[in-house]
Amino acid sequence: MTSRERVLNAINHKESELPLDLGATPSSGISAIGYNKLKSALGIKDGHTRVYDVVQQVAQVEDSVIDKLGVDVIDIGRAFNTDDNDWYDVTLSDGSNAQYPTWFRPVKEGDRYNCYDEDGDLIASMPGGATFFDQTCFPYIDGYPDNYKDLDKAMNKVLWNKLAHSPWDNAGRPDFYEQLRKKAIYLREHTDKALMIVCGCNLFEWGTFLRRMDNFLMDIYTDPDLVEGLLDALMEKHLETLKNVCEAVGDVVDILRFGDDLGMDTGMFMSKDKYREIFKPRHKLLNEYVHTHSNMKTLLHSCGSVYPIIDDLIEAGYDILNPVQTTARDMDPETLKREFGKDITFWGGGCNTRTILNRGTAQEVYDYTARMIEIFSKDGGFVFNQEHNILPDVPAENMLAMYKAVNDCRNR
């Protein structure tokens, strides 16, 4: 069975060999510091630790690690920035080595690393010793504009857009979509891995990026018309992006990844009714477009306690849910699998990254992972991944214990 077949069988709820993801999305990967630990533990001494998602400081997983662990899915963004001249050497906060893309040049100012745009505005900052850049510019913090003719400019002052990971850091090239297709076809022909494209198309999150979280949460209740006006402008942009993506790679790529964090630890960011009123109809349109104009399955990345709306996410057309944050309220693995396991694929939930993977013993990690695999993998509908990225504090022996549990499941 090929890797692609494993993944597609899982999405189609067919029980087969357990598929594994590490790094197919910037929310299912590994921090650069953690990646250096993992490579050392695997005995891999060559290659480079390349920080392809500079905001989260996440490494691009190399073929040597993919092969060693038996990873089944890759992001087509890895086909860009492949020349050594696309990268330069840096030292991470723990003293280990890595590389940044040449377009990313944070400025060391005092005890912080700061990023400025071409207007001189500070758009991102990271304290020395930290491992994540924070957003510092909120273009609509003082209120909504009269129109959205300058929406592109506003969005480009948000770090998630300005400091985009591959392939989108190449999106300004006039031949971008032509190259996207060419590189995706090359991966399709030269690997048996399932192919992922990370496409974003966030709605709720873009509101928080532009207005700031506190303001946008209040706006949903106090100024819903203004919120919907912004969302309609975003939908125009998102549907144009989806049109281009579907035309370029809709017959080549297997999975398109959307993003919209709708939950927190203790519940939803909004009521179920508000989700249904404002966001669900637009999410449904995004899914319908992809499913109508391509062969791709759709994955929603949403952290937190989204149990109250999983049935709505299924109705909106999402095929896959990630990262399955079982540490959040009402996200009990057995309940999720029993109530929704026939209708949506769980991509994640394989190991708790908050208290188990980083703080447990290797045996506790192995036992926990084996238990999650047992719960989620029954009757298909499960792709193994830990809950969100592997962070710098995770011991290498715990990573190996997690992957041993995956391998042991595969060999049973």
Short mmCIF file of C-alpha atoms in Angstrom, two decimals:
data_model
loop_
_atom_site.label_atom_id
_atom_site.label_comp_id
_atom_site.label_asym_id
_atom_site.label_seq_id
_atom_site.Cartn_x
_atom_site.Cartn_y
_atom_site.Cartn_z
CA MET A 1 0.00 0.00 0.00
CA THR A 2 1.39 3.42 -0.93
CA SER A 3 1.42 6.39 1.40
CA ARG A 4 -1.17 8.14 -0.75
CA GLU A 5 -3.45 5.12 -0.52
CA ARG A 6 -3.09 5.01 3.28
CA VAL A 7 -4.12 8.64 3.61
CA LEU A 8 -6.98 8.49 1.13
CA ASN A 9 -8.29 5.27 2.69
CA ALA A 10 -8.33 7.00 6.06
CA ILE A 11 -10.21 10.01 4.66
CA ASN A 12 -12.69 7.65 3.02
CA HIS A 13 -13.18 5.84 6.35
CA LYS A 14 -11.63 2.59 5.24
CA GLU A 15 -9.66 0.74 7.88
CA SER A 16 -6.11 0.11 6.67
CA GLU A 17 -2.51 0.80 7.65
CA LEU A 18 -2.20 3.82 9.97
CA PRO A 19 -1.15 6.94 8.03
CA LEU A 20 1.29 9.39 9.62
CA ASP A 21 1.72 13.14 9.21
CA LEU A 22 4.67 15.21 10.36
CA GLY A 23 5.01 18.62 8.76
CA ALA A 24 2.35 18.59 6.03
CA THR A 25 0.91 21.75 7.60
CA PRO A 26 2.46 24.46 9.81
CA SER A 27 0.17 23.23 12.59
CA SER A 28 1.13 19.55 12.37
CA GLY A 29 4.88 19.92 12.32
CA ILE A 30 7.83 20.47 14.58
CA SER A 31 9.71 23.49 15.89
CA ALA A 32 13.23 24.01 14.58
CA ILE A 33 14.73 23.35 18.02
CA GLY A 34 12.67 20.18 18.40
CA TYR A 35 13.63 19.13 14.90
CA ASN A 36 17.34 19.36 15.70
CA LYS A 37 16.73 17.09 18.70
CA LEU A 38 14.75 14.60 16.60
CA LYS A 39 17.38 14.43 13.85
CA SER A 40 20.11 13.82 16.41
CA ALA A 41 18.07 11.06 18.07
CA LEU A 42 17.49 9.43 14.67
CA GLY A 43 21.21 9.56 13.93
CA ILE A 44 20.76 11.91 10.95
CA LYS A 45 23.75 14.23 10.70
CA ASP A 46 23.43 15.69 7.21
CA GLY A 47 20.95 18.13 5.70
CA HIS A 48 19.66 21.44 7.05
CA THR A 49 17.16 22.64 9.62
CA ARG A 50 15.27 25.12 7.48
CA VAL A 51 12.73 27.34 9.22
CA TYR A 52 10.06 27.56 6.54
CA ASP A 53 7.36 29.02 8.83
CA VAL A 54 9.26 31.89 10.40
CA VAL A 55 6.39 33.12 12.57
CA GLN A 56 6.11 29.84 14.48
CA GLN A 57 9.76 28.88 13.87
CA VAL A 58 8.69 25.56 12.37
CA ALA A 59 11.13 23.40 10.40
CA GLN A 60 10.60 21.88 6.99
CA VAL A 61 10.85 18.13 7.50
CA GLU A 62 13.49 16.62 5.21
CA ASP A 63 13.21 13.50 3.08
CA SER A 64 15.63 11.63 5.35
CA VAL A 65 13.33 12.10 8.35
CA ILE A 66 10.20 11.41 6.29
CA ASP A 67 11.69 8.12 5.14
CA LYS A 68 13.00 7.15 8.58
CA LEU A 69 9.64 7.68 10.29
CA GLY A 70 7.42 6.57 7.41
CA VAL A 71 5.58 9.87 6.99
CA ASP A 72 2.76 9.61 4.42
CA VAL A 73 1.86 13.18 3.43
CA ILE A 74 3.82 16.26 2.36
CA ASP A 75 3.09 19.92 1.71
CA ILE A 76 3.75 20.97 -1.89
CA GLY A 77 5.34 24.14 -0.56
CA ARG A 78 8.50 22.08 -0.02
CA ALA A 79 9.05 22.14 -3.80
CA PHE A 80 9.85 25.87 -3.58
CA ASN A 81 13.00 27.48 -2.10
CA THR A 82 15.07 24.39 -2.86
CA ASP A 83 18.34 26.14 -3.71
CA ASP A 84 20.98 26.63 -1.02
CA ASN A 85 21.07 30.31 -2.00
CA ASP A 86 17.44 30.63 -0.86
CA TRP A 87 18.60 30.25 2.76
CA TYR A 88 21.14 31.66 5.22
CA ASP A 89 22.57 30.37 8.50
CA VAL A 90 21.24 31.46 11.90
CA THR A 91 21.63 30.37 15.49
CA LEU A 92 18.47 29.43 17.38
CA SER A 93 17.73 30.46 20.97
CA ASP A 94 19.08 27.17 22.35
CA GLY A 95 22.36 27.64 20.49
CA SER A 96 21.65 25.06 17.78
CA ASN A 97 21.97 25.79 14.07
CA ALA A 98 19.26 26.46 11.51
CA GLN A 99 18.57 28.45 8.36
CA TYR A 100 16.12 31.26 7.55
CA PRO A 101 14.80 32.07 4.06
CA THR A 102 16.78 34.94 2.58
CA TRP A 103 13.72 37.21 2.40
CA PHE A 104 13.34 37.08 6.20
CA ARG A 105 15.69 39.51 7.96
CA PRO A 106 14.57 40.33 11.51
CA VAL A 107 16.43 43.22 13.17
CA LYS A 108 18.07 42.71 16.57
CA GLU A 109 17.10 45.67 18.74
CA GLY A 110 17.96 45.40 22.39
CA ASP A 111 16.62 42.10 23.67
CA ARG A 112 14.12 41.66 20.82
CA TYR A 113 14.04 40.60 17.17
CA ASN A 114 11.80 42.94 15.20
CA CYS A 115 10.34 42.78 11.68
CA TYR A 116 9.37 45.91 9.75
CA ASP A 117 7.49 46.28 6.48
CA GLU A 118 8.44 48.54 3.58
CA ASP A 119 6.59 51.46 5.24
CA GLY A 120 8.73 51.10 8.35
CA ASP A 121 5.86 49.77 10.44
CA LEU A 122 6.70 47.17 13.09
CA ILE A 123 4.67 44.09 12.16
CA ALA A 124 6.20 41.33 14.30
CA SER A 125 8.46 40.95 17.32
CA MET A 126 10.07 38.12 19.26
CA PRO A 127 11.86 38.47 22.61
CA GLY A 128 15.37 37.08 22.80
CA GLY A 129 15.25 33.46 23.95
CA ALA A 130 11.68 33.03 22.68
CA THR A 131 10.54 30.75 19.85
CA PHE A 132 7.59 32.55 18.24
CA PHE A 133 7.00 35.96 16.65
CA ASP A 134 4.05 37.98 17.95
CA GLN A 135 1.78 40.19 15.88
CA THR A 136 2.29 43.89 16.60
CA CYS A 137 0.26 45.62 13.86
CA PHE A 138 -3.55 45.51 13.71
CA PRO A 139 -4.55 47.60 10.70
CA TYR A 140 -8.22 48.10 11.63
CA ILE A 141 -7.76 48.49 15.38
CA ASP A 142 -9.36 51.95 15.32
CA GLY A 143 -12.37 50.89 13.26
CA TYR A 144 -13.58 49.45 9.97
CA PRO A 145 -12.82 51.33 6.74
CA ASP A 146 -15.55 52.88 4.60
CA ASN A 147 -14.64 50.45 1.80
CA TYR A 148 -12.19 47.62 1.18
CA LYS A 149 -10.29 48.88 -1.86
CA ASP A 150 -7.10 48.80 0.27
CA LEU A 151 -7.78 45.44 1.90
CA ASP A 152 -4.71 43.89 0.29
CA LYS A 153 -2.50 46.57 1.81
CA ALA A 154 -4.07 46.10 5.24
CA MET A 155 -3.68 42.32 5.09
CA ASN A 156 -0.04 42.70 4.10
CA LYS A 157 0.67 44.44 7.40
CA VAL A 158 -0.34 41.30 9.29
CA LEU A 159 2.58 38.97 10.01
CA TRP A 160 0.70 35.84 8.92
CA ASN A 161 0.41 37.32 5.43
CA LYS A 162 3.57 39.39 5.16
CA LEU A 163 5.77 36.58 6.51
CA ALA A 164 3.93 33.75 4.74
CA HIS A 165 5.50 30.31 4.49
CA SER A 166 6.10 28.48 1.23
CA PRO A 167 4.67 28.23 -1.33
CA TRP A 168 2.96 31.57 -0.64
CA ASP A 169 6.20 33.46 -0.09
CA ASN A 170 6.57 33.04 -3.87
CA ALA A 171 3.04 34.23 -4.69
CA GLY A 172 4.25 37.58 -6.00
CA ARG A 173 5.96 35.94 -8.97
CA PRO A 174 4.05 36.44 -12.25
CA ASP A 175 4.40 32.74 -13.04
CA PHE A 176 3.51 31.54 -9.53
CA TYR A 177 0.52 29.36 -10.41
CA GLU A 178 2.30 27.93 -13.43
CA GLN A 179 5.21 26.99 -11.17
CA LEU A 180 2.83 25.67 -8.51
CA ARG A 181 1.35 23.23 -11.01
CA LYS A 182 4.72 22.22 -12.41
CA LYS A 183 6.19 21.53 -8.97
CA ALA A 184 3.08 19.72 -7.72
CA ILE A 185 3.13 17.42 -10.75
CA TYR A 186 6.82 16.72 -10.13
CA LEU A 187 6.07 15.68 -6.54
CA ARG A 188 3.13 13.57 -7.68
CA GLU A 189 5.33 11.73 -10.17
CA HIS A 190 8.38 11.32 -7.94
CA THR A 191 6.82 10.37 -4.61
CA ASP A 192 3.99 8.13 -3.44
CA LYS A 193 3.08 10.58 -0.67
CA ALA A 194 -0.30 12.24 -0.39
CA LEU A 195 -0.02 15.91 -1.33
CA MET A 196 -1.29 18.83 0.75
CA ILE A 197 -1.65 22.50 -0.09
CA VAL A 198 -2.09 24.93 2.79
CA CYS A 199 -4.52 27.60 1.63
CA GLY A 200 -5.74 29.42 4.74
CA CYS A 201 -8.86 31.33 3.63
CA ASN A 202 -9.45 32.18 7.29
CA LEU A 203 -12.50 34.25 8.19
CA PHE A 204 -12.87 34.55 11.96
CA GLU A 205 -9.09 34.70 12.35
CA TRP A 206 -8.71 37.45 9.75
CA GLY A 207 -11.16 39.50 11.76
CA THR A 208 -8.95 39.09 14.81
CA PHE A 209 -5.79 39.79 12.80
CA LEU A 210 -7.19 43.06 11.44
CA ARG A 211 -9.26 44.33 14.38
CA ARG A 212 -7.46 42.56 17.26
CA MET A 213 -9.06 39.73 19.18
CA ASP A 214 -10.87 41.74 21.86
CA ASN A 215 -12.42 44.16 19.39
CA PHE A 216 -13.53 41.55 16.89
CA LEU A 217 -15.13 39.34 19.54
CA MET A 218 -17.21 42.31 20.68
CA ASP A 219 -17.99 43.28 17.07
CA ILE A 220 -19.58 39.88 16.41
CA TYR A 221 -22.29 40.80 18.94
CA THR A 222 -22.43 44.61 18.78
CA ASP A 223 -21.73 45.32 15.08
CA PRO A 224 -22.58 42.16 13.11
CA ASP A 225 -23.26 44.16 9.93
CA LEU A 226 -19.72 45.55 9.95
CA VAL A 227 -18.36 42.07 10.60
CA GLU A 228 -20.29 40.61 7.69
CA GLY A 229 -19.14 43.44 5.42
CA LEU A 230 -15.51 42.55 6.19
CA LEU A 231 -16.19 38.84 5.74
CA ASP A 232 -17.82 39.46 2.35
CA ALA A 233 -14.72 41.35 1.22
CA LEU A 234 -12.53 38.51 2.46
CA MET A 235 -14.72 35.95 0.69
CA GLU A 236 -14.15 37.69 -2.64
CA LYS A 237 -10.41 37.34 -2.14
CA HIS A 238 -10.62 33.77 -0.86
CA LEU A 239 -12.79 32.56 -3.71
CA GLU A 240 -10.40 34.12 -6.22
CA THR A 241 -7.51 32.31 -4.51
CA LEU A 242 -9.43 29.03 -4.57
CA LYS A 243 -10.22 29.53 -8.26
CA ASN A 244 -6.52 29.89 -9.02
CA VAL A 245 -5.51 26.98 -6.79
CA CYS A 246 -8.15 24.62 -8.13
CA GLU A 247 -7.23 25.46 -11.71
CA ALA A 248 -3.53 24.99 -11.00
CA VAL A 249 -3.43 21.87 -8.82
CA GLY A 250 -6.99 20.69 -8.19
CA ASP A 251 -6.37 17.55 -10.21
CA VAL A 252 -2.92 16.91 -8.68
CA VAL A 253 -3.14 17.65 -4.94
CA ASP A 254 -5.10 15.41 -2.56
CA ILE A 255 -5.95 17.76 0.33
CA LEU A 256 -6.51 21.49 0.72
CA ARG A 257 -6.02 22.84 4.21
CA PHE A 258 -8.23 25.69 5.46
CA GLY A 259 -7.65 27.44 8.78
CA ASP A 260 -9.91 29.16 11.31
CA ASP A 261 -9.32 28.73 15.05
CA LEU A 262 -12.84 28.73 16.46
CA GLY A 263 -12.25 27.35 19.96
CA MET A 264 -10.24 27.98 23.10
CA ASP A 265 -9.50 25.71 26.05
CA THR A 266 -12.79 26.28 27.79
CA GLY A 267 -15.23 26.55 24.91
CA MET A 268 -16.04 28.36 21.68
CA PHE A 269 -15.02 31.94 20.91
CA MET A 270 -18.67 32.60 20.15
CA SER A 271 -22.04 30.91 20.63
CA LYS A 272 -23.12 28.10 18.35
CA ASP A 273 -25.90 30.36 17.05
CA LYS A 274 -23.42 33.08 16.09
CA TYR A 275 -21.23 30.55 14.29
CA ARG A 276 -24.25 29.31 12.35
CA GLU A 277 -25.43 32.82 11.55
CA ILE A 278 -22.17 34.45 10.45
CA PHE A 279 -19.47 31.92 9.62
CA LYS A 280 -21.05 28.60 8.67
CA PRO A 281 -22.70 29.80 5.43
CA ARG A 282 -19.37 31.19 4.23
CA HIS A 283 -17.45 28.08 5.26
CA LYS A 284 -19.98 26.08 3.28
CA LEU A 285 -19.35 28.20 0.18
CA LEU A 286 -15.58 27.67 0.46
CA ASN A 287 -15.99 23.91 0.73
CA GLU A 288 -18.51 23.76 -2.09
CA TYR A 289 -16.14 25.62 -4.38
CA VAL A 290 -13.25 23.21 -3.72
CA HIS A 291 -15.39 20.10 -4.01
CA THR A 292 -17.07 21.33 -7.21
CA HIS A 293 -13.91 22.50 -8.96
CA SER A 294 -11.29 19.96 -7.87
CA ASN A 295 -10.64 16.45 -6.63
CA MET A 296 -9.27 17.72 -3.32
CA LYS A 297 -10.56 16.86 0.14
CA THR A 298 -10.83 19.77 2.59
CA LEU A 299 -9.17 19.95 5.98
CA LEU A 300 -10.07 22.53 8.61
CA HIS A 301 -7.43 23.45 11.13
CA SER A 302 -9.21 24.69 14.23
CA CYS A 303 -7.74 24.54 17.70
CA GLY A 304 -9.67 24.35 20.92
CA SER A 305 -13.06 23.20 22.08
CA VAL A 306 -15.07 22.92 18.88
CA TYR A 307 -17.26 20.01 19.99
CA PRO A 308 -20.45 22.12 19.93
CA ILE A 309 -20.10 22.78 16.18
CA ILE A 310 -18.51 19.62 14.78
CA ASP A 311 -21.88 18.63 13.36
CA ASP A 312 -22.04 22.07 11.71
CA LEU A 313 -18.51 21.69 10.32
CA ILE A 314 -19.57 18.39 8.77
CA GLU A 315 -22.66 20.03 7.26
CA ALA A 316 -20.45 22.87 5.96
CA GLY A 317 -18.52 20.27 3.99
CA TYR A 318 -15.24 19.75 5.78
CA ASP A 319 -13.81 16.28 5.25
CA ILE A 320 -11.09 16.49 7.90
CA LEU A 321 -10.60 18.16 11.30
CA ASN A 322 -7.21 19.05 12.75
CA PRO A 323 -5.55 19.17 15.31
CA VAL A 324 -8.21 17.48 17.53
CA GLN A 325 -7.24 19.20 20.78
CA THR A 326 -8.35 16.57 23.28
CA THR A 327 -7.14 18.69 26.19
CA ALA A 328 -9.90 21.24 25.57
CA ARG A 329 -13.37 21.15 27.10
CA ASP A 330 -15.71 18.43 25.80
CA MET A 331 -13.09 17.09 23.36
CA ASP A 332 -13.05 13.58 24.81
CA PRO A 333 -11.52 11.20 22.22
CA GLU A 334 -14.01 8.37 22.69
CA THR A 335 -16.95 10.77 22.46
CA LEU A 336 -15.57 12.42 19.32
CA LYS A 337 -15.00 9.08 17.62
CA ARG A 338 -18.37 7.66 18.62
CA GLU A 339 -20.43 10.71 17.61
CA PHE A 340 -18.56 11.98 14.55
CA GLY A 341 -16.09 9.31 13.46
CA LYS A 342 -18.19 8.11 10.53
CA ASP A 343 -18.63 11.57 9.06
CA ILE A 344 -15.31 13.36 9.48
CA THR A 345 -11.66 12.31 9.56
CA PHE A 346 -9.68 13.19 12.67
CA TRP A 347 -6.20 14.37 11.71
CA GLY A 348 -4.43 14.66 15.04
CA GLY A 349 -5.23 13.89 18.63
CA GLY A 350 -2.57 11.19 18.60
CA CYS A 351 -0.59 12.56 21.52
CA ASN A 352 -1.28 15.34 24.02
CA THR A 353 1.39 18.01 23.44
CA ARG A 354 0.46 20.04 26.51
CA THR A 355 1.31 17.65 29.35
CA ILE A 356 2.18 14.20 27.97
CA LEU A 357 4.59 14.56 25.07
CA ASN A 358 6.60 17.30 26.74
CA ARG A 359 6.40 16.30 30.43
CA GLY A 360 5.63 12.58 30.58
CA THR A 361 8.09 9.74 30.72
CA ALA A 362 8.85 7.88 27.50
CA GLN A 363 6.69 4.99 28.70
CA GLU A 364 3.80 7.34 29.51
CA VAL A 365 4.09 8.84 26.02
CA TYR A 366 4.10 5.38 24.42
CA ASP A 367 1.11 4.16 26.44
CA TYR A 368 -0.89 7.33 25.84
CA THR A 369 -0.18 7.32 22.10
CA ALA A 370 -1.08 3.64 21.77
CA ARG A 371 -4.38 4.31 23.53
CA MET A 372 -5.25 7.24 21.24
CA ILE A 373 -4.43 5.15 18.16
CA GLU A 374 -6.72 2.40 19.44
CA ILE A 375 -9.59 4.87 19.92
CA PHE A 376 -9.25 6.96 16.77
CA SER A 377 -8.15 4.42 14.16
CA LYS A 378 -11.07 2.00 14.42
CA ASP A 379 -12.95 1.84 11.08
CA GLY A 380 -10.59 4.37 9.49
CA GLY A 381 -11.13 8.12 9.59
CA PHE A 382 -7.84 8.84 11.36
CA VAL A 383 -4.47 10.23 10.30
CA PHE A 384 -1.90 10.13 13.08
CA ASN A 385 -0.46 13.42 14.24
CA GLN A 386 0.24 14.85 17.64
CA GLU A 387 -1.95 17.71 18.87
CA HIS A 388 -0.41 20.69 17.08
CA ASN A 389 3.34 21.27 16.60
CA ILE A 390 6.08 19.51 18.55
CA LEU A 391 7.55 22.36 20.58
CA PRO A 392 11.15 22.99 21.73
CA ASP A 393 10.64 21.59 25.24
CA VAL A 394 9.82 18.03 24.08
CA PRO A 395 12.59 15.53 24.94
CA ALA A 396 13.90 13.51 22.02
CA GLU A 397 13.21 10.22 23.81
CA ASN A 398 9.53 11.18 24.04
CA MET A 399 9.35 11.87 20.31
CA LEU A 400 10.87 8.46 19.65
CA ALA A 401 8.42 6.82 22.05
CA MET A 402 5.48 8.38 20.20
CA TYR A 403 6.73 7.19 16.82
CA LYS A 404 7.49 3.75 18.23
CA ALA A 405 3.82 3.46 19.19
CA VAL A 406 2.86 4.39 15.62
CA ASN A 407 5.30 1.87 14.16
CA ASP A 408 4.19 -0.90 16.53
CA CYS A 409 0.58 -0.30 15.49
CA ARG A 410 1.55 -0.58 11.85
CA ASN A 411 3.42 -3.85 12.45
CA ARG A 412 0.64 -5.60 14.36
#
